[in-house]
PDB file of C-alpha atoms in Angstrom:
ATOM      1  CA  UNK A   1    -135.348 -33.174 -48.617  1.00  0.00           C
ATOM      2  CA  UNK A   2    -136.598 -32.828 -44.853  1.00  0.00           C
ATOM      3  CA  UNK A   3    -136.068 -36.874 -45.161  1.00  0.00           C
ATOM      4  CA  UNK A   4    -132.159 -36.809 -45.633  1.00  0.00           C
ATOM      5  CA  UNK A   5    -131.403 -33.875 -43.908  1.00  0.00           C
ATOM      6  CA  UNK A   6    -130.668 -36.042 -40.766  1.00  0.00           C
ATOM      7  CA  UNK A   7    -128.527 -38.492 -42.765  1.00  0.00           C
ATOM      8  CA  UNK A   8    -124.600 -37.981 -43.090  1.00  0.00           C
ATOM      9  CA  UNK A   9    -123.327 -35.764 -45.574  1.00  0.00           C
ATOM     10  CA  UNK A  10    -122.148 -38.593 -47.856  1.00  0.00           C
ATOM     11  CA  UNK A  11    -125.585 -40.517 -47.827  1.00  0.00           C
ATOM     12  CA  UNK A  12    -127.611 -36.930 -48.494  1.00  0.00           C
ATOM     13  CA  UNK A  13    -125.036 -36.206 -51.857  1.00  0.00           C
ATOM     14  CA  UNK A  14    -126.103 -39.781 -53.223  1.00  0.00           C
ATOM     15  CA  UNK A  15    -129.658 -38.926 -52.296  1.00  0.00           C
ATOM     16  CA  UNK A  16    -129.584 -36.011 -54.328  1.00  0.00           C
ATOM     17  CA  UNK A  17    -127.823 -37.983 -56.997  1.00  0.00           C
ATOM     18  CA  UNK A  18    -130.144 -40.778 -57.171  1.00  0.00           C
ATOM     19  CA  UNK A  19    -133.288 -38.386 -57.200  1.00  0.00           C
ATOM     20  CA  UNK A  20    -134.376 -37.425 -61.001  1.00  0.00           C
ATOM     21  CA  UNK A  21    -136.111 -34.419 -62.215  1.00  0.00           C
ATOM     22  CA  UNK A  22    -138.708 -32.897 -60.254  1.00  0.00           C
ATOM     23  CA  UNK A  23    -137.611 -34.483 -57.267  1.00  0.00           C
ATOM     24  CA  UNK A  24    -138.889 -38.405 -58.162  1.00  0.00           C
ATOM     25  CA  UNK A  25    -136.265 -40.673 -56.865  1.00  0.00           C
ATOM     26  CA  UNK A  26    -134.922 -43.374 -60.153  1.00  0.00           C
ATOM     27  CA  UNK A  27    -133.998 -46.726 -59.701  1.00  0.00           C
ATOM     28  CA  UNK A  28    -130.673 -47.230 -60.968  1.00  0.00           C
ATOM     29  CA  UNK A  29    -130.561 -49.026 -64.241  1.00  0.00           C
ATOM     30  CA  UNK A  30    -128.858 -50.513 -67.224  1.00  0.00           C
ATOM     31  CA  UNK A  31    -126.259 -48.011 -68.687  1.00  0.00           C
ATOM     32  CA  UNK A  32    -124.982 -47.673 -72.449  1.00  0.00           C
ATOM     33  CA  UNK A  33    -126.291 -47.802 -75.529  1.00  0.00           C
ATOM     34  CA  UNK A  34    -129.649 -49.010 -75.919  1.00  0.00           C
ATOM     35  CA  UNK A  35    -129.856 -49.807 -72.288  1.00  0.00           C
ATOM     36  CA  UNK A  36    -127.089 -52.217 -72.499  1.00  0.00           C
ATOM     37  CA  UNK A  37    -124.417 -52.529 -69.309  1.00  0.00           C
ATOM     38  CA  UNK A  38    -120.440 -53.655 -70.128  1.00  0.00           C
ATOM     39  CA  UNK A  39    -120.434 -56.883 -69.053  1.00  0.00           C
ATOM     40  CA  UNK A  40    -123.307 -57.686 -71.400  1.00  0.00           C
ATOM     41  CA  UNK A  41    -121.561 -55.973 -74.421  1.00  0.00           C
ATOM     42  CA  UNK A  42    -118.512 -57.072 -73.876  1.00  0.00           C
ATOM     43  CA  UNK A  43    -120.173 -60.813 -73.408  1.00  0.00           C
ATOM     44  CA  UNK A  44    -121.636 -60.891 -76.857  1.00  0.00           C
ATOM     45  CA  UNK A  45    -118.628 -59.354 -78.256  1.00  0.00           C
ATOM     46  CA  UNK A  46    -116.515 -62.613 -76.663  1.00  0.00           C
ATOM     47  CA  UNK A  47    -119.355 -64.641 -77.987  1.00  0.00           C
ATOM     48  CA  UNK A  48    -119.075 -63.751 -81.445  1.00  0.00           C
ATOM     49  CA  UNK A  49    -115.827 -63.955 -81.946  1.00  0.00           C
ATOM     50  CA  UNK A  50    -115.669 -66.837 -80.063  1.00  0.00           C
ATOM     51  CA  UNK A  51    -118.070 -68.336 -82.272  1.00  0.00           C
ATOM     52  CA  UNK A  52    -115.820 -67.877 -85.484  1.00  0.00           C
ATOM     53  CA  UNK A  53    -112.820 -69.078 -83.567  1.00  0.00           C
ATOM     54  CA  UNK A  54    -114.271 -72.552 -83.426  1.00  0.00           C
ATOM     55  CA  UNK A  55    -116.297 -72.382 -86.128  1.00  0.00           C
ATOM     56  CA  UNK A  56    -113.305 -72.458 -88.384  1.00  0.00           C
ATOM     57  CA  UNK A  57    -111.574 -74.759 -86.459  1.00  0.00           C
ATOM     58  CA  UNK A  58    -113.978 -77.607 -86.548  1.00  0.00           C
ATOM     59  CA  UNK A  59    -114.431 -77.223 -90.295  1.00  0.00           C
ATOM     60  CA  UNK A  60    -110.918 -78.437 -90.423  1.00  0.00           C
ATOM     61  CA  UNK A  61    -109.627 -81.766 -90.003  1.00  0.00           C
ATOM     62  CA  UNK A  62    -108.909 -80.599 -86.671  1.00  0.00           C
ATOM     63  CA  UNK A  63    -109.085 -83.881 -85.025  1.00  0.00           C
ATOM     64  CA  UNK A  64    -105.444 -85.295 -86.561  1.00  0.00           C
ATOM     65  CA  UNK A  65    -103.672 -82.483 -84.717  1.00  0.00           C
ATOM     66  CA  UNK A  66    -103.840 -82.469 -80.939  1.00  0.00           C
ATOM     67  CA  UNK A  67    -102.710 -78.581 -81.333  1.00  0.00           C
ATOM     68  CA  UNK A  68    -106.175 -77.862 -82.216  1.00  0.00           C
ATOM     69  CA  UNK A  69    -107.848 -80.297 -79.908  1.00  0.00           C
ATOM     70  CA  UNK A  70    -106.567 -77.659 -77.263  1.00  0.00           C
ATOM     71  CA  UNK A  71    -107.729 -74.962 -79.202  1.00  0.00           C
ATOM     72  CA  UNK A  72    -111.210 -76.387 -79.375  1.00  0.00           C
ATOM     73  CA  UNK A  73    -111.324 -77.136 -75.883  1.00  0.00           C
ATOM     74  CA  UNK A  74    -110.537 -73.703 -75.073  1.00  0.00           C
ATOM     75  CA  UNK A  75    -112.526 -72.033 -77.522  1.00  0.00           C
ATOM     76  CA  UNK A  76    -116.128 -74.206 -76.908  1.00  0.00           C
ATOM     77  CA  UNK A  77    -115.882 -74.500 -73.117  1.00  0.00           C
ATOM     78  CA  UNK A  78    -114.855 -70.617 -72.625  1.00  0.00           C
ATOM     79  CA  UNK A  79    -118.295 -69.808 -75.245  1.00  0.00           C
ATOM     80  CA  UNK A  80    -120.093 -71.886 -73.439  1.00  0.00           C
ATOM     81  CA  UNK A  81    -119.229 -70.579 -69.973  1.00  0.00           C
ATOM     82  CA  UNK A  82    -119.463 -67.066 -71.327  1.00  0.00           C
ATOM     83  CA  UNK A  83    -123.134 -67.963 -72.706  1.00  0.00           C
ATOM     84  CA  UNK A  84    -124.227 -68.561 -68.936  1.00  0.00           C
ATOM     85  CA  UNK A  85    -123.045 -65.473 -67.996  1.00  0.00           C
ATOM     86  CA  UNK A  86    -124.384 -63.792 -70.204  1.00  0.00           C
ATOM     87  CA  UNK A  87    -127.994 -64.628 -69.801  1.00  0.00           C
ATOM     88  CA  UNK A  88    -126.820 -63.957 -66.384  1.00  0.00           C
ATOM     89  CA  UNK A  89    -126.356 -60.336 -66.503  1.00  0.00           C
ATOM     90  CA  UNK A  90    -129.061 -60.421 -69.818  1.00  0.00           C
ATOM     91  CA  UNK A  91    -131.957 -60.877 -67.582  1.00  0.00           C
ATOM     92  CA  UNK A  92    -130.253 -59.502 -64.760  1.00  0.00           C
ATOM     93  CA  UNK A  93    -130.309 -63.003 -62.687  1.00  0.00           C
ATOM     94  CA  UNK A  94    -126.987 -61.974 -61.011  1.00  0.00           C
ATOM     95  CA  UNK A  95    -128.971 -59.360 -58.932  1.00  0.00           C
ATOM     96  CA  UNK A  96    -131.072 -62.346 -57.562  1.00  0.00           C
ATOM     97  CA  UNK A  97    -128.032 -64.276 -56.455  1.00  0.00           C
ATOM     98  CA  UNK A  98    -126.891 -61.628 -53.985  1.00  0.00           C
ATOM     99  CA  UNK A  99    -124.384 -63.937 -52.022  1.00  0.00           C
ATOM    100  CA  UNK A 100    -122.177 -64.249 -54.921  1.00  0.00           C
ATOM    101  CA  UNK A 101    -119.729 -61.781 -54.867  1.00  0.00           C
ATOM    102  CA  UNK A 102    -119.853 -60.966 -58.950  1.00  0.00           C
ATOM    103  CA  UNK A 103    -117.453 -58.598 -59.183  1.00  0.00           C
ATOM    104  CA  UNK A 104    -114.860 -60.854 -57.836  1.00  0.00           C
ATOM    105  CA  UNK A 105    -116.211 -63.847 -59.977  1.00  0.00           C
ATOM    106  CA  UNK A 106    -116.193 -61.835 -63.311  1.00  0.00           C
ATOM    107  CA  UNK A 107    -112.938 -60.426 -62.965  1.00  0.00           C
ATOM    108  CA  UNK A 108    -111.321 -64.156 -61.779  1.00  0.00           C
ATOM    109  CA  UNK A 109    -113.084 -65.423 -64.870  1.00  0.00           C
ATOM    110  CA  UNK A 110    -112.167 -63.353 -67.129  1.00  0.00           C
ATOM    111  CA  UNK A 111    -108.563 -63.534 -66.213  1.00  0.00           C
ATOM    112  CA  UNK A 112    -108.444 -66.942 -66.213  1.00  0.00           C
ATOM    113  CA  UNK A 113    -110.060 -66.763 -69.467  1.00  0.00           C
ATOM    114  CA  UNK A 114    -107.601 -64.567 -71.030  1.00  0.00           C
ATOM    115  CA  UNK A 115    -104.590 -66.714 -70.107  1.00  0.00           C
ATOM    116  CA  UNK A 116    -106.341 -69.867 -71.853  1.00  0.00           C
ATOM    117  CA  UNK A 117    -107.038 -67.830 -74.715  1.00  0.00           C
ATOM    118  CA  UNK A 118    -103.156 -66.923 -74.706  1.00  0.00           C
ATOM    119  CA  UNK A 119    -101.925 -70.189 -75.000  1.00  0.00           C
ATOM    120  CA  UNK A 120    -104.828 -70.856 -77.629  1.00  0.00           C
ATOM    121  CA  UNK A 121    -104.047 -68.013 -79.673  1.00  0.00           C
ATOM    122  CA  UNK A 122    -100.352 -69.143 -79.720  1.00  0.00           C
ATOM    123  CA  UNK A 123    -100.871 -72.752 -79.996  1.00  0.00           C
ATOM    124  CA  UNK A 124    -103.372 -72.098 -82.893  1.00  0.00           C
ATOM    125  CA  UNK A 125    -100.701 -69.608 -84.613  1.00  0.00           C
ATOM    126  CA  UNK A 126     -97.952 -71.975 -84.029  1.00  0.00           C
ATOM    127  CA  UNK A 127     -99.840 -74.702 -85.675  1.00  0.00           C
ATOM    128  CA  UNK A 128    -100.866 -73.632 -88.913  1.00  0.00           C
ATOM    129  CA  UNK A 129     -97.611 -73.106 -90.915  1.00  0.00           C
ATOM    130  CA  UNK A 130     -96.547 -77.004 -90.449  1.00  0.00           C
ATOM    131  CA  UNK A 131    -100.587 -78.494 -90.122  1.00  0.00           C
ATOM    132  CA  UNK A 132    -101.104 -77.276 -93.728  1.00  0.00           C
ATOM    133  CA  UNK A 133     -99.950 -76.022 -97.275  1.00  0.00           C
ATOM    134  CA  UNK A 134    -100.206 -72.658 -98.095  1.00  0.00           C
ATOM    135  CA  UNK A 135    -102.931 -70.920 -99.857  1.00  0.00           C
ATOM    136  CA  UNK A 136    -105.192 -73.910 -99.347  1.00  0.00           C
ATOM    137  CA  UNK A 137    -108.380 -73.912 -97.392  1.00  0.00           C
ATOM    138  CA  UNK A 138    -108.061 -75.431 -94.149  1.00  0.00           C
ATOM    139  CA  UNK A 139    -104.556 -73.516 -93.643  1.00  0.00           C
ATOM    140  CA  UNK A 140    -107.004 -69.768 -94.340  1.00  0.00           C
ATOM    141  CA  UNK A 141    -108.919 -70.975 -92.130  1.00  0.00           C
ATOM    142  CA  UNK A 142    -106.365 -71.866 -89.593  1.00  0.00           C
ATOM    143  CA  UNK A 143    -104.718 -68.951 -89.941  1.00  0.00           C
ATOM    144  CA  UNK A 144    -108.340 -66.491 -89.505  1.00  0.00           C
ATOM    145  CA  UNK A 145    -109.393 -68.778 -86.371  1.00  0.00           C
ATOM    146  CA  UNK A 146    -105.527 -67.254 -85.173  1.00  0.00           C
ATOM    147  CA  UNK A 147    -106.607 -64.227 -86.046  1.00  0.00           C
ATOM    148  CA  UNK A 148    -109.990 -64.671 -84.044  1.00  0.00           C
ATOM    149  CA  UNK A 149    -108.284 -66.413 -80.813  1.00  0.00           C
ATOM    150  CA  UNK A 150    -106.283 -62.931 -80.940  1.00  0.00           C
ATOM    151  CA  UNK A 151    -109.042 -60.996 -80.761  1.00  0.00           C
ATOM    152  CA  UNK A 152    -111.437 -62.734 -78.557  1.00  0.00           C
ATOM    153  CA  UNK A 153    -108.204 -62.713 -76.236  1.00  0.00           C
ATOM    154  CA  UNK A 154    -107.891 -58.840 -76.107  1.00  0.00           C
ATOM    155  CA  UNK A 155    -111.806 -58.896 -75.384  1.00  0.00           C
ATOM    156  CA  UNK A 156    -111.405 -61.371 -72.564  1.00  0.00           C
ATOM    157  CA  UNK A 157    -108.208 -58.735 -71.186  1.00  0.00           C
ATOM    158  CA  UNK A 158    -110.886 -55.913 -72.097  1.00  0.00           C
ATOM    159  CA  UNK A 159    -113.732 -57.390 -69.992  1.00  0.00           C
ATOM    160  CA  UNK A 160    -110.865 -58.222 -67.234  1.00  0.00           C
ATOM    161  CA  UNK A 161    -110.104 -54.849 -66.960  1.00  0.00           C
ATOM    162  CA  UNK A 162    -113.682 -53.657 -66.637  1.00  0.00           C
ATOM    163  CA  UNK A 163    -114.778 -56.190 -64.308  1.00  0.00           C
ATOM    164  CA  UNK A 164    -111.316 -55.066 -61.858  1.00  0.00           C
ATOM    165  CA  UNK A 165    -112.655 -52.273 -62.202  1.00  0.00           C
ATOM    166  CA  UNK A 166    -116.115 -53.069 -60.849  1.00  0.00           C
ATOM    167  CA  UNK A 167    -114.454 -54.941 -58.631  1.00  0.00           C
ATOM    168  CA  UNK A 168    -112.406 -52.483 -57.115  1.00  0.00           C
ATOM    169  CA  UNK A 169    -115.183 -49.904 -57.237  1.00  0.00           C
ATOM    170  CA  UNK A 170    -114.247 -47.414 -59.495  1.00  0.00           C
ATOM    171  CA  UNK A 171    -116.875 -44.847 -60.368  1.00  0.00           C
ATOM    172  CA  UNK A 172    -118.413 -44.693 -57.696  1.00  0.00           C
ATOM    173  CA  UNK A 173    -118.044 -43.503 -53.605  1.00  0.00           C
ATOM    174  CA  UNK A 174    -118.904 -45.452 -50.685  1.00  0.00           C
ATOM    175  CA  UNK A 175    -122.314 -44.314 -50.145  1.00  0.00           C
ATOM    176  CA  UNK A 176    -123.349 -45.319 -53.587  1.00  0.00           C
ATOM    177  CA  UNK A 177    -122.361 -48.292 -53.737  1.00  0.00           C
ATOM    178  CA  UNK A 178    -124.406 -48.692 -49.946  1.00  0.00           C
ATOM    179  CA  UNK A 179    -127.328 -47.393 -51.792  1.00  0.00           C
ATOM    180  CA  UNK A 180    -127.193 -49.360 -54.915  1.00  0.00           C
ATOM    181  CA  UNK A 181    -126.242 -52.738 -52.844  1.00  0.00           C
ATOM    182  CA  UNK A 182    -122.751 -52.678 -54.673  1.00  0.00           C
ATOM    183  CA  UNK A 183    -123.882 -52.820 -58.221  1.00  0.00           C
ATOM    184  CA  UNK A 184    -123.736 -49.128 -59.040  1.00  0.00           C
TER     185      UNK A 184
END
């Protein structure tokens, strides 16, 4: 303690919060269950869903409606972008590229993400009534990859949220963030 008794009062309360039991200082680390951080749950939750969203789509004759050619755009380029970032934060390569201001990236991403997946989701549930006859098997599976785009739309606006949040720096004070180099 002698160490941090001549730092300010703000730096010696996230000294004492950063130090462990028995004094041992801890590196700060993945949070969540199983070690895992938001962004990287959130990212295979988009993933997933993502997944079945154009999944279904491309089983379809997709190709004779330019509805679903958006649809498809949206839904493989988004998965595929969200795949980088994902090994990204996986394997923690984001801490490597310090210059990039993350935060900011994540949340503009995911934003921008979430408005394409709006006009997917409603292009995609707009389309399947007159695309297809009822009760047959490309219009289920129009109408599930609607479904999906819905969801994988409120987990884009979920993962928006959270990274404004990291953005913004909520959770934490000024000094931790100093001490964890803005990541904590």
């Amino acid at each position: 303690m002698a160490v941090t008794q001549n730092l300010p009062r703000p730096i010696q309360r996230a000294h004492r919060f950063r130090r462990g039991h028995f004094g041992r200082a801890r590196e700060p680390g993945p949070s969540g269950l199983l070690g895992v951080t938001r962004p990287v749950a959130a990212g295979f939750a988009v993933q997933v869903l993502g997944l079945l969203v154009w999944a279904l789509i491309a089983d379809t004759p997709y190709h004779l409606y330019p509805a679903y050619g958006w649809v498809m755009f949206v839904a493989v380029f988004l998965w595929l972008v969200t795949i980088v970032i994902f090994i990204l934060y996986l394997f923690q390569l984001h801490m490597k590229l310090y210059m990039v201001p993350w935060p900011l990236v994540l949340m503009a991403f995911n934003m921008g993400a979430t408005v394409l997946y709006i006009t997917a989701f409603i292009t995609c549930s707009a389309a399947v009534e007159p695309t297809s006859l009822k009760g047959t098997r490309p219009y289920n599976q129009r109408a599930a990859a609607s479904f999906f785009s819905c969801l994988v739309m409120i987990a884009y606006g979920v993962s928006a949220f959270f990274s404004f949040q990291a953005w913004r720096g909520v959770g934490s004070n000024a000094a931790t963030s100093q001490m964890a180099g803005g990541y904590a």
